[in-house]
Amino acid sequence: MAGYVNTIKDFKTKENPEFLAKVKELQPILHHKNLSPVNRIELKKTEDNSWLIHGRKGYMPEKKLVLQKDTPLCLEFPNHQVGYIRFFLDVVGSPLDAPVHLRIKLGEIVEELGEDTKDYHGWLSSSWLQEEYLHVDVVPGWVELPRRYAFRYLSLEILNQSLKYQIGITNITGKTVTSAEEEAVEELPADADPFIKEMDAAAVRTLRDCMQLVFEDGPKRDRRLWIGDLRLQALVNYYTFRNMELVKRCIYMFAGITGADGRVGACFYIEPKLQVDDTVLFDYSLFFISCLYDYYEVTKDKEFIAELWPTALRQIELSKERLGFGGILKDSGDWWCFLDWGDNLNKQAGAQGVFIYTVKQAIGLAKIVEDEKALEMLEELCRQLTSSALSRLWDGQQQVFVSGEMRQVSVVSQVWMLLAGILEDGAANKLIDRLLAGEIQLPLSTPYMYHYFVEALFQYGRREEAVKVMKEYWGGMLEKGADTFWELYNPADDDFSPYGSKVINSYCHAWSCTPSYFIRKYHLK
Ligand code: RAM
């Protein structure tokens, strides 16, 4: 956890004005729709301290509901949405002789309405929780909430008012926002398995709600562009909304402001101005190469690749500086590389796997831009990284990859080494068998890493098992009521959160939307 706040001191940046001009040119159009809640709901706390919907009654926007002090009015929208909220307040009885004091909560899951914010003790700021305290001085009148929210549920509660009047409410309305064009998404074949269809719909909705002025990681939290998330969102986008310009815009951002040494940052803000964050992660910088590689695969836009190639190559040069004894990446106890959430996860072997995987993609790009010198360097680097990984990180006796001084064995390390493609097919498939049998300790924590596991299964032709994992894992979220995919999901622990509380988790998270990529790319039915 402490590692997360480990930022670079006196972080200096470098700007490329041409790229930044392109970022402005490529600003997307936002689309809006108005929608109303569908139900009034009653919440109940269960014995195991979670919340569920106990009862539902239809909601009619024009019908005036009289709010009772200290009794929240809870509502449910048709599904997960991102946007703005407004409603009309009316006074019943005497004129408004004192302001109305309201508390409004918005939730992606019902827990966010049920739990009291005072009970939140996680280490990420509680300011992410979507709660407003509002004084309204003039009634009747419209009230517009001040922020953009990510919501499926809404609660409104009168905290105080005078004894003389009562407050009626009508026309609770959400105005949605996204840069995704829903009409662009092709329907799945009519004979597709209904469960696959449901999974695809939730994944597409997840991506839609994350597509704003950039590909946000989560519209509730962190509401910014992270490159690890971007890479996966872009893949799904190519098979769904096909908004190539938004991908380009985000790539130009990362190349437009880098660290002074040319390193691509881990995440990016667009307000109050374009700004790269001072967090740098080894794997995330390298995924700049993957973003370009995937973009080329789909568009064959050679010019764009040539323009961005120096930034891509720079990530390799900088990553080489981290190589230590025997051609293995130096390990450290800080948050130097992401890979997955998990306090005890050692990153060395996984990072080496990411390095080889992205060097191979860089070789592909060097060929496209015909950079002979770089190609030679990259091919040699690939040989070195591979042979050092096999000789120092592969434990022949245990038949697994080990990581760090304590020779930790984790699923993450195995998956990245499989993706790096350095084992012969026979050994790789044996390793996959063991992963599928659950024989390797330290399981994956996020849909993000599950994506890479499924990618590895497809890479080695294990299609049926890949579908099974998808149905069990993402399908597990659906069975628990999800209509967009969550940032974190541990089938064995409903309360899992690396942040200390599940209410701060994001329940519509970019890196979780990849079922649609697999479904559409591999024509899964
Ligand atoms: C969390 C978010 C984000 C991710 C980073 C590394 O803050 O889930 O999506 O990319 O971690």
XYZ file of C-alpha atoms and ligand atoms in Angstrom:
536
model
C 0.000 0.000 0.000
C 2.693 2.505 0.989
C 4.276 1.900 -2.389
C 1.278 3.435 -4.101
C 2.180 6.890 -2.849
C 5.785 6.387 -3.853
C 6.139 9.150 -6.424
C 9.256 10.596 -7.983
C 10.698 13.566 -6.079
C 11.115 16.777 -8.107
C 9.578 15.085 -11.115
C 10.599 17.070 -14.211
C 8.756 16.753 -17.478
C 9.377 17.366 -21.141
C 6.733 18.474 -23.643
C 6.261 17.887 -27.337
C 4.087 20.789 -28.577
C 3.199 19.042 -31.850
C 1.786 16.033 -30.058
C -0.077 18.253 -27.628
C -1.641 20.168 -30.528
C -2.884 16.819 -31.873
C -4.384 16.036 -28.471
C -6.492 19.204 -28.764
C -7.509 18.465 -32.364
C -8.671 15.006 -31.408
C -10.965 16.138 -28.589
C -14.029 13.856 -28.853
C -17.666 14.853 -28.999
C -19.666 13.889 -25.941
C -23.082 12.300 -26.317
C -25.929 12.698 -23.842
C -29.213 11.008 -23.051
C -31.804 11.769 -20.377
C -33.111 8.974 -18.253
C -35.158 8.446 -15.114
C -34.882 5.960 -12.287
C -37.013 2.882 -12.814
C -37.662 1.875 -9.211
C -37.851 3.098 -5.675
C -35.987 0.553 -3.624
C -35.763 -0.537 -0.042
C -32.373 -1.641 1.274
C -31.641 -4.199 3.924
C -28.458 -5.103 5.767
C -27.843 -8.849 5.834
C -26.364 -10.889 8.659
C -22.972 -10.932 6.969
C -23.025 -7.100 6.876
C -23.648 -6.673 3.190
C -26.609 -4.822 1.665
C -29.316 -6.027 -0.626
C -32.450 -4.712 -2.282
C -35.354 -5.846 -0.165
C -38.225 -4.377 -2.153
C -38.934 -2.448 -5.359
C -41.756 -0.118 -6.384
C -42.017 1.560 -9.765
C -40.927 5.195 -10.048
C -42.919 7.727 -12.057
C -41.034 10.982 -12.643
C -44.130 13.221 -12.622
C -45.586 11.794 -9.421
C -44.680 13.970 -6.436
C -43.089 12.060 -3.571
C -43.039 13.725 -0.166
C -39.649 13.328 1.519
C -39.586 12.403 5.180
C -36.795 13.731 7.382
C -34.094 11.110 8.114
C -35.749 8.569 5.800
C -33.712 8.239 2.609
C -35.544 7.886 -0.671
C -33.551 5.252 -2.577
C -33.848 4.810 -6.317
C -32.564 2.478 -8.960
C -31.686 3.429 -12.556
C -32.098 0.892 -15.379
C -28.390 0.110 -15.260
C -24.967 1.632 -14.625
C -24.674 5.171 -15.937
C -22.260 8.079 -15.925
C -23.519 11.616 -15.886
C -25.313 14.379 -14.055
C -28.342 14.467 -11.780
C -31.092 17.008 -11.376
C -34.506 17.009 -9.706
C -37.346 19.388 -8.923
C -38.217 20.288 -5.336
C -41.591 21.619 -4.354
C -42.822 22.951 -1.071
C -45.861 21.378 0.547
C -47.692 23.442 3.200
C -46.227 26.737 4.447
C -43.627 28.721 2.479
C -39.951 27.843 2.876
C -39.061 29.611 6.143
C -35.710 27.796 6.480
C -33.372 26.146 3.946
C -33.602 22.437 3.217
C -30.503 20.459 4.156
C -30.081 17.394 1.992
C -27.723 14.456 1.862
C -27.429 12.767 -1.506
C -25.497 9.606 -2.213
C -24.787 7.901 -5.490
C -23.627 4.346 -5.776
C -22.483 1.886 -8.373
C -23.507 -0.810 -5.866
C -26.086 -0.644 -3.077
C -23.400 -0.845 -0.367
C -22.410 2.699 -1.259
C -25.880 3.892 -0.244
C -26.197 1.634 2.774
C -22.814 2.135 4.408
C -22.173 5.285 6.412
C -19.260 7.301 5.030
C -18.085 7.862 8.618
C -17.301 4.155 8.811
C -14.919 4.279 5.863
C -11.318 3.786 6.989
C -9.546 2.842 3.768
C -6.272 4.452 2.691
C -7.581 6.011 -0.528
C -9.247 9.359 0.125
C -12.893 9.174 1.188
C -13.391 12.185 -1.110
C -13.958 9.599 -3.860
C -17.182 8.486 -2.205
C -20.081 10.042 -4.060
C -21.877 11.956 -1.367
C -23.159 15.536 -1.339
C -24.438 17.680 1.486
C -26.524 20.460 0.030
C -28.406 23.475 1.338
C -31.295 24.530 -0.866
C -32.557 28.047 -0.178
C -35.128 28.457 -2.921
C -38.003 26.023 -3.351
C -39.854 25.392 -5.662
C -37.005 25.014 -8.086
C -34.622 22.687 -9.871
C -31.590 21.353 -8.046
C -28.553 20.271 -10.057
C -25.883 18.232 -8.341
C -22.390 19.689 -8.721
C -20.330 16.781 -10.065
C -20.352 14.076 -12.705
C -21.212 10.737 -11.086
C -21.039 7.014 -11.821
C -24.255 5.473 -10.579
C -26.872 2.838 -10.690
C -28.406 3.842 -7.358
C -29.252 7.171 -5.745
C -30.441 8.142 -2.286
C -31.863 11.471 -1.168
C -32.368 12.280 2.460
C -33.584 15.375 4.259
C -31.252 16.042 7.156
C -33.092 19.126 8.275
C -35.915 21.499 7.459
C -38.306 23.676 9.449
C -41.339 22.243 11.191
C -43.683 24.271 9.002
C -43.248 22.784 5.533
C -42.651 19.500 3.781
C -40.665 18.880 0.628
C -42.005 17.133 -2.437
C -39.771 15.842 -5.214
C -40.455 15.125 -8.896
C -38.549 14.551 -12.112
C -35.388 12.987 -10.791
C -33.349 12.840 -13.984
C -29.967 11.582 -15.039
C -28.224 13.104 -18.043
C -25.716 10.555 -19.245
C -22.386 11.321 -20.871
C -20.000 9.287 -22.993
C -17.847 9.733 -26.069
C -18.802 6.221 -27.226
C -21.218 5.871 -30.125
C -23.471 3.034 -29.138
C -24.794 2.581 -32.686
C -21.287 1.621 -33.842
C -21.331 -1.664 -31.925
C -22.314 -4.649 -34.027
C -24.780 -7.119 -32.558
C -23.500 -10.574 -31.745
C -24.868 -13.406 -33.892
C -28.456 -14.260 -32.948
C -27.496 -17.841 -32.072
C -24.814 -16.797 -29.561
C -25.085 -18.308 -26.073
C -27.254 -15.960 -23.914
C -24.578 -15.948 -21.201
C -21.935 -14.837 -23.712
C -24.331 -12.125 -24.859
C -24.887 -10.965 -21.307
C -21.147 -10.896 -20.671
C -20.570 -8.937 -23.850
C -23.308 -6.419 -23.004
C -21.817 -5.771 -19.562
C -18.331 -5.404 -21.045
C -19.514 -3.002 -23.746
C -21.415 -0.978 -21.137
C -18.283 -0.882 -18.986
C -16.225 0.497 -21.835
C -18.972 2.949 -22.842
C -19.080 4.447 -19.360
C -15.271 4.732 -19.195
C -15.100 6.488 -22.575
C -15.128 10.166 -21.818
C -12.651 12.851 -22.944
C -10.037 10.134 -22.526
C -10.325 6.432 -21.836
C -10.845 6.757 -18.085
C -9.935 3.827 -15.848
C -13.106 4.171 -13.818
C -15.733 6.907 -13.991
C -16.149 6.826 -10.206
C -12.452 6.443 -9.368
C -9.703 7.345 -10.488
C -11.405 9.110 -13.440
C -8.128 9.381 -15.338
C -6.111 7.834 -18.089
C -3.851 4.988 -16.924
C -1.791 3.383 -19.651
C -2.294 -0.197 -18.435
C -6.033 0.343 -18.648
C -5.770 2.207 -21.964
C -4.060 -0.736 -23.599
C -6.950 -3.070 -22.774
C -9.694 -0.526 -23.485
C -8.200 0.167 -26.893
C -8.292 -3.563 -27.704
C -11.974 -3.771 -26.832
C -12.704 -0.505 -28.642
C -11.263 -1.915 -31.887
C -13.942 -4.625 -31.835
C -16.817 -2.482 -30.566
C -17.047 1.330 -30.761
C -14.091 1.647 -33.134
C -13.238 5.170 -31.962
C -9.678 5.212 -33.360
C -9.321 8.937 -32.776
C -9.740 8.583 -29.034
C -6.988 5.960 -28.928
C -4.732 8.260 -30.941
C -5.506 11.169 -28.645
C -4.526 9.179 -25.563
C -1.315 7.921 -27.179
C -0.391 11.491 -28.137
C -0.985 12.543 -24.530
C 1.476 10.065 -23.106
C 4.049 10.999 -25.755
C 3.203 14.709 -25.460
C 4.317 15.026 -21.850
C 6.851 12.533 -20.550
C 9.419 12.577 -17.776
C 12.444 14.753 -18.636
C 14.295 11.564 -19.600
C 11.558 10.609 -22.069
C 9.878 8.034 -19.847
C 6.165 7.602 -20.413
C 4.223 8.161 -17.196
C 1.792 5.719 -15.653
C -1.212 8.021 -15.752
C -2.371 11.343 -17.078
C -4.744 14.165 -16.107
C -6.535 16.490 -18.470
C -7.762 19.051 -15.971
C -7.050 21.794 -15.050
C -4.456 21.280 -17.769
C -2.794 18.384 -19.531
C -0.414 16.895 -17.012
C 1.400 13.612 -16.579
C 1.319 12.211 -13.050
C 4.549 11.745 -11.117
C 3.943 7.996 -10.796
C 6.163 5.855 -12.972
C 5.710 2.099 -13.315
C 8.105 -0.149 -15.228
C 5.448 -2.229 -16.975
C 3.126 0.695 -17.646
C 5.857 2.662 -19.497
C 6.513 -0.370 -21.681
C 2.828 -0.723 -22.531
C 3.216 2.404 -24.638
C 4.788 -0.004 -27.134
C 1.844 -2.399 -26.858
C -0.601 0.454 -27.488
C 1.222 1.321 -30.722
C 1.601 -2.297 -31.753
C -2.111 -3.052 -31.321
C -3.067 0.177 -33.068
C -0.980 -0.758 -36.091
C -2.397 -4.278 -36.210
C -5.863 -2.806 -36.681
C -5.244 0.350 -38.706
C -1.964 -0.343 -40.582
C -1.287 3.373 -40.078
C 2.460 3.416 -40.696
C 2.781 7.185 -40.524
C 1.405 7.322 -37.009
C 3.778 4.581 -35.866
C 6.758 6.383 -37.414
C 5.803 9.571 -35.574
C 5.640 7.836 -32.209
C 8.464 5.352 -32.726
C 11.178 7.425 -30.956
C 9.023 7.555 -27.797
C 8.457 3.808 -27.987
C 12.134 3.006 -28.479
C 13.061 5.286 -25.594
C 11.002 3.082 -23.240
C 13.205 0.121 -24.141
C 16.406 2.089 -23.596
C 15.238 3.279 -20.190
C 14.080 -0.200 -19.188
C 17.499 -1.623 -20.095
C 18.974 0.619 -17.410
C 17.170 -1.492 -14.828
C 18.916 -4.679 -15.890
C 21.245 -6.022 -13.257
C 23.400 -9.032 -12.653
C 23.004 -11.781 -15.245
C 20.598 -9.795 -17.422
C 17.754 -9.919 -14.895
C 15.784 -6.857 -13.830
C 16.738 -5.401 -10.471
C 14.136 -5.976 -7.833
C 13.156 -3.448 -5.165
C 10.619 -3.093 -2.391
C 8.918 0.057 -3.700
C 6.022 0.289 -6.190
C 8.332 0.107 -9.214
C 6.132 -2.103 -11.348
C 2.383 -2.755 -11.184
C 1.482 -6.203 -12.611
C -1.347 -6.798 -10.131
C -2.543 -5.797 -6.686
C -1.149 -7.939 -3.904
C 0.952 -6.778 -0.979
C 3.299 -9.722 -1.136
C 3.617 -10.091 -4.858
C 7.241 -10.041 -6.025
C 7.486 -8.239 -9.369
C 10.863 -9.327 -10.743
C 9.890 -12.293 -12.937
C 6.614 -10.762 -14.102
C 8.425 -7.577 -15.086
C 11.013 -9.591 -17.001
C 8.125 -11.274 -18.823
C 6.550 -7.912 -19.699
C 9.938 -6.704 -20.922
C 10.379 -9.647 -23.296
C 6.752 -9.404 -24.466
C 7.107 -5.702 -25.311
C 10.598 -6.078 -26.830
C 9.040 -8.570 -29.245
C 6.350 -6.032 -30.114
C 9.050 -3.363 -30.529
C 10.800 -5.690 -32.998
C 7.582 -5.727 -35.000
C 7.402 -1.936 -34.928
C 11.087 -1.510 -35.855
C 10.400 -3.591 -38.960
C 7.406 -1.428 -39.851
C 9.394 1.798 -39.584
C 12.471 0.113 -41.099
C 14.816 1.120 -38.296
C 17.613 -1.403 -38.975
C 19.874 -0.224 -36.169
C 17.140 -0.490 -33.557
C 16.060 -3.850 -34.959
C 19.510 -5.305 -34.455
C 19.701 -3.974 -30.891
C 16.205 -5.295 -30.069
C 16.850 -8.751 -31.460
C 20.016 -9.062 -29.431
C 18.220 -7.759 -26.331
C 15.443 -10.287 -26.831
C 17.955 -13.144 -26.994
C 19.684 -11.934 -23.832
C 16.525 -11.381 -21.834
C 15.207 -14.776 -22.845
C 18.336 -16.713 -22.038
C 18.791 -14.983 -18.687
C 15.148 -15.603 -17.788
C 15.489 -19.286 -18.646
C 18.762 -19.746 -16.841
C 18.068 -17.664 -13.723
C 14.285 -17.498 -13.258
C 13.173 -20.923 -14.457
C 13.380 -23.492 -11.678
C 13.875 -26.763 -13.531
C 13.209 -28.858 -10.481
C 9.874 -27.257 -9.611
C 9.110 -26.564 -13.312
C 7.976 -22.996 -12.561
C 9.337 -19.471 -12.806
C 10.567 -17.975 -9.555
C 10.829 -14.318 -8.648
C 13.005 -12.257 -6.320
C 15.518 -13.176 -3.708
C 13.043 -15.433 -1.926
C 12.328 -17.250 -5.207
C 8.611 -16.568 -4.924
C 6.282 -18.624 -7.106
C 3.169 -16.752 -8.219
C 0.543 -17.086 -10.915
C 1.403 -13.580 -12.152
C 5.020 -14.557 -12.867
C 3.949 -17.682 -14.762
C 1.368 -15.826 -16.855
C 3.781 -13.115 -17.948
C 6.475 -15.608 -18.797
C 3.949 -17.586 -20.827
C 2.993 -14.429 -22.685
C 6.679 -13.708 -23.260
C 6.687 -16.967 -25.190
C 10.049 -18.252 -24.025
C 9.122 -21.832 -23.138
C 8.681 -24.531 -25.722
C 5.051 -25.381 -26.360
C 5.165 -28.656 -24.417
C 6.561 -27.075 -21.252
C 4.258 -24.073 -21.613
C 1.197 -26.302 -21.858
C 2.274 -28.313 -18.815
C 2.604 -25.061 -16.894
C -0.853 -24.014 -18.081
C -2.287 -27.347 -16.896
C -0.890 -26.671 -13.450
C -2.265 -23.128 -13.422
C -5.705 -24.366 -14.410
C -5.562 -27.061 -11.755
C -4.899 -24.345 -9.159
C -1.559 -25.871 -8.208
C 0.322 -22.565 -8.176
C -0.014 -20.421 -5.088
C -0.529 -16.650 -4.914
C -3.544 -16.281 -7.179
C -4.466 -13.324 -9.380
C -6.290 -10.381 -7.791
C -7.780 -8.358 -10.588
C -9.748 -8.724 -13.822
C -6.744 -6.942 -15.331
C -4.458 -9.912 -14.636
C -7.260 -12.349 -15.517
C -7.282 -10.713 -18.933
C -3.633 -11.623 -19.401
C -4.262 -15.146 -18.157
C -7.023 -15.597 -20.735
C -4.789 -14.022 -23.391
C -2.117 -16.604 -22.560
C -4.670 -19.412 -22.872
C -5.631 -18.239 -26.360
C -1.967 -17.810 -27.279
C -1.366 -21.498 -26.585
C -4.568 -22.622 -28.329
C -6.430 -23.415 -25.125
C -9.710 -21.910 -26.376
C -12.141 -24.053 -24.406
C -10.362 -23.459 -21.135
C -10.185 -19.742 -21.897
C -13.962 -19.610 -22.325
C -14.404 -21.581 -19.123
C -12.248 -19.118 -17.170
C -14.179 -16.197 -18.648
C -17.527 -17.747 -17.793
C -16.439 -18.527 -14.265
C -14.666 -15.273 -13.498
C -16.532 -12.506 -15.342
C -19.668 -14.636 -15.241
C -19.228 -14.786 -11.463
C -19.606 -11.009 -11.321
C -22.758 -11.198 -13.428
C -24.178 -13.817 -11.117
C -23.556 -11.433 -8.234
C -25.656 -8.770 -9.952
C -23.034 -6.802 -11.893
C -24.116 -4.986 -15.020
C -20.692 -3.445 -15.561
C -17.458 -5.227 -14.660
C -15.626 -4.448 -11.448
C -12.109 -3.242 -10.757
C -11.546 -6.017 -8.245
C -13.123 -9.411 -7.985
C -12.017 -12.273 -5.834
C -14.533 -15.120 -6.109
C -13.452 -16.369 -2.691
C -13.769 -13.029 -0.911
C -16.632 -10.669 -1.683
C -15.087 -7.924 0.410
C -11.686 -7.915 -1.267
C -10.184 -4.465 -1.716
C -6.523 -3.456 -1.861
C -7.649 -0.070 -0.551
C -9.045 -1.187 2.784
C -12.773 -1.029 1.984
C -14.949 -2.326 -0.807
C -17.020 0.866 -1.072
C -14.040 2.689 -2.580
C -13.543 -0.005 -5.252
C -14.658 0.938 -8.722
C -17.530 -1.144 -10.111
C -17.226 -0.049 -13.719
C -13.587 -0.406 -14.499
C -11.812 -0.148 -17.809
C -9.400 -3.000 -17.351
C -12.295 -5.380 -16.756
C -14.072 -4.871 -20.071
C -12.036 -7.333 -22.134
C -14.574 -10.203 -22.456
C -15.929 -8.334 -25.494
C -12.490 -8.359 -27.065
C -12.163 -12.122 -26.678
C -15.791 -12.802 -27.627
C -15.597 -10.735 -30.797
C -12.025 -11.472 -31.838
C -12.360 -15.238 -31.438
C -16.052 -15.372 -32.465
C -17.048 -17.046 -29.212
C -20.608 -18.252 -29.221
C -5.575 1.648 -9.681
C -6.600 1.680 -10.753
C -6.056 1.842 -12.166
C -4.771 1.112 -12.332
C -3.779 1.497 -11.279
C -2.432 0.858 -11.405
O -5.444 2.924 -9.183
O -7.354 0.534 -10.648
O -6.997 1.396 -13.073
O -4.246 1.198 -13.610
O -4.333 1.118 -10.037
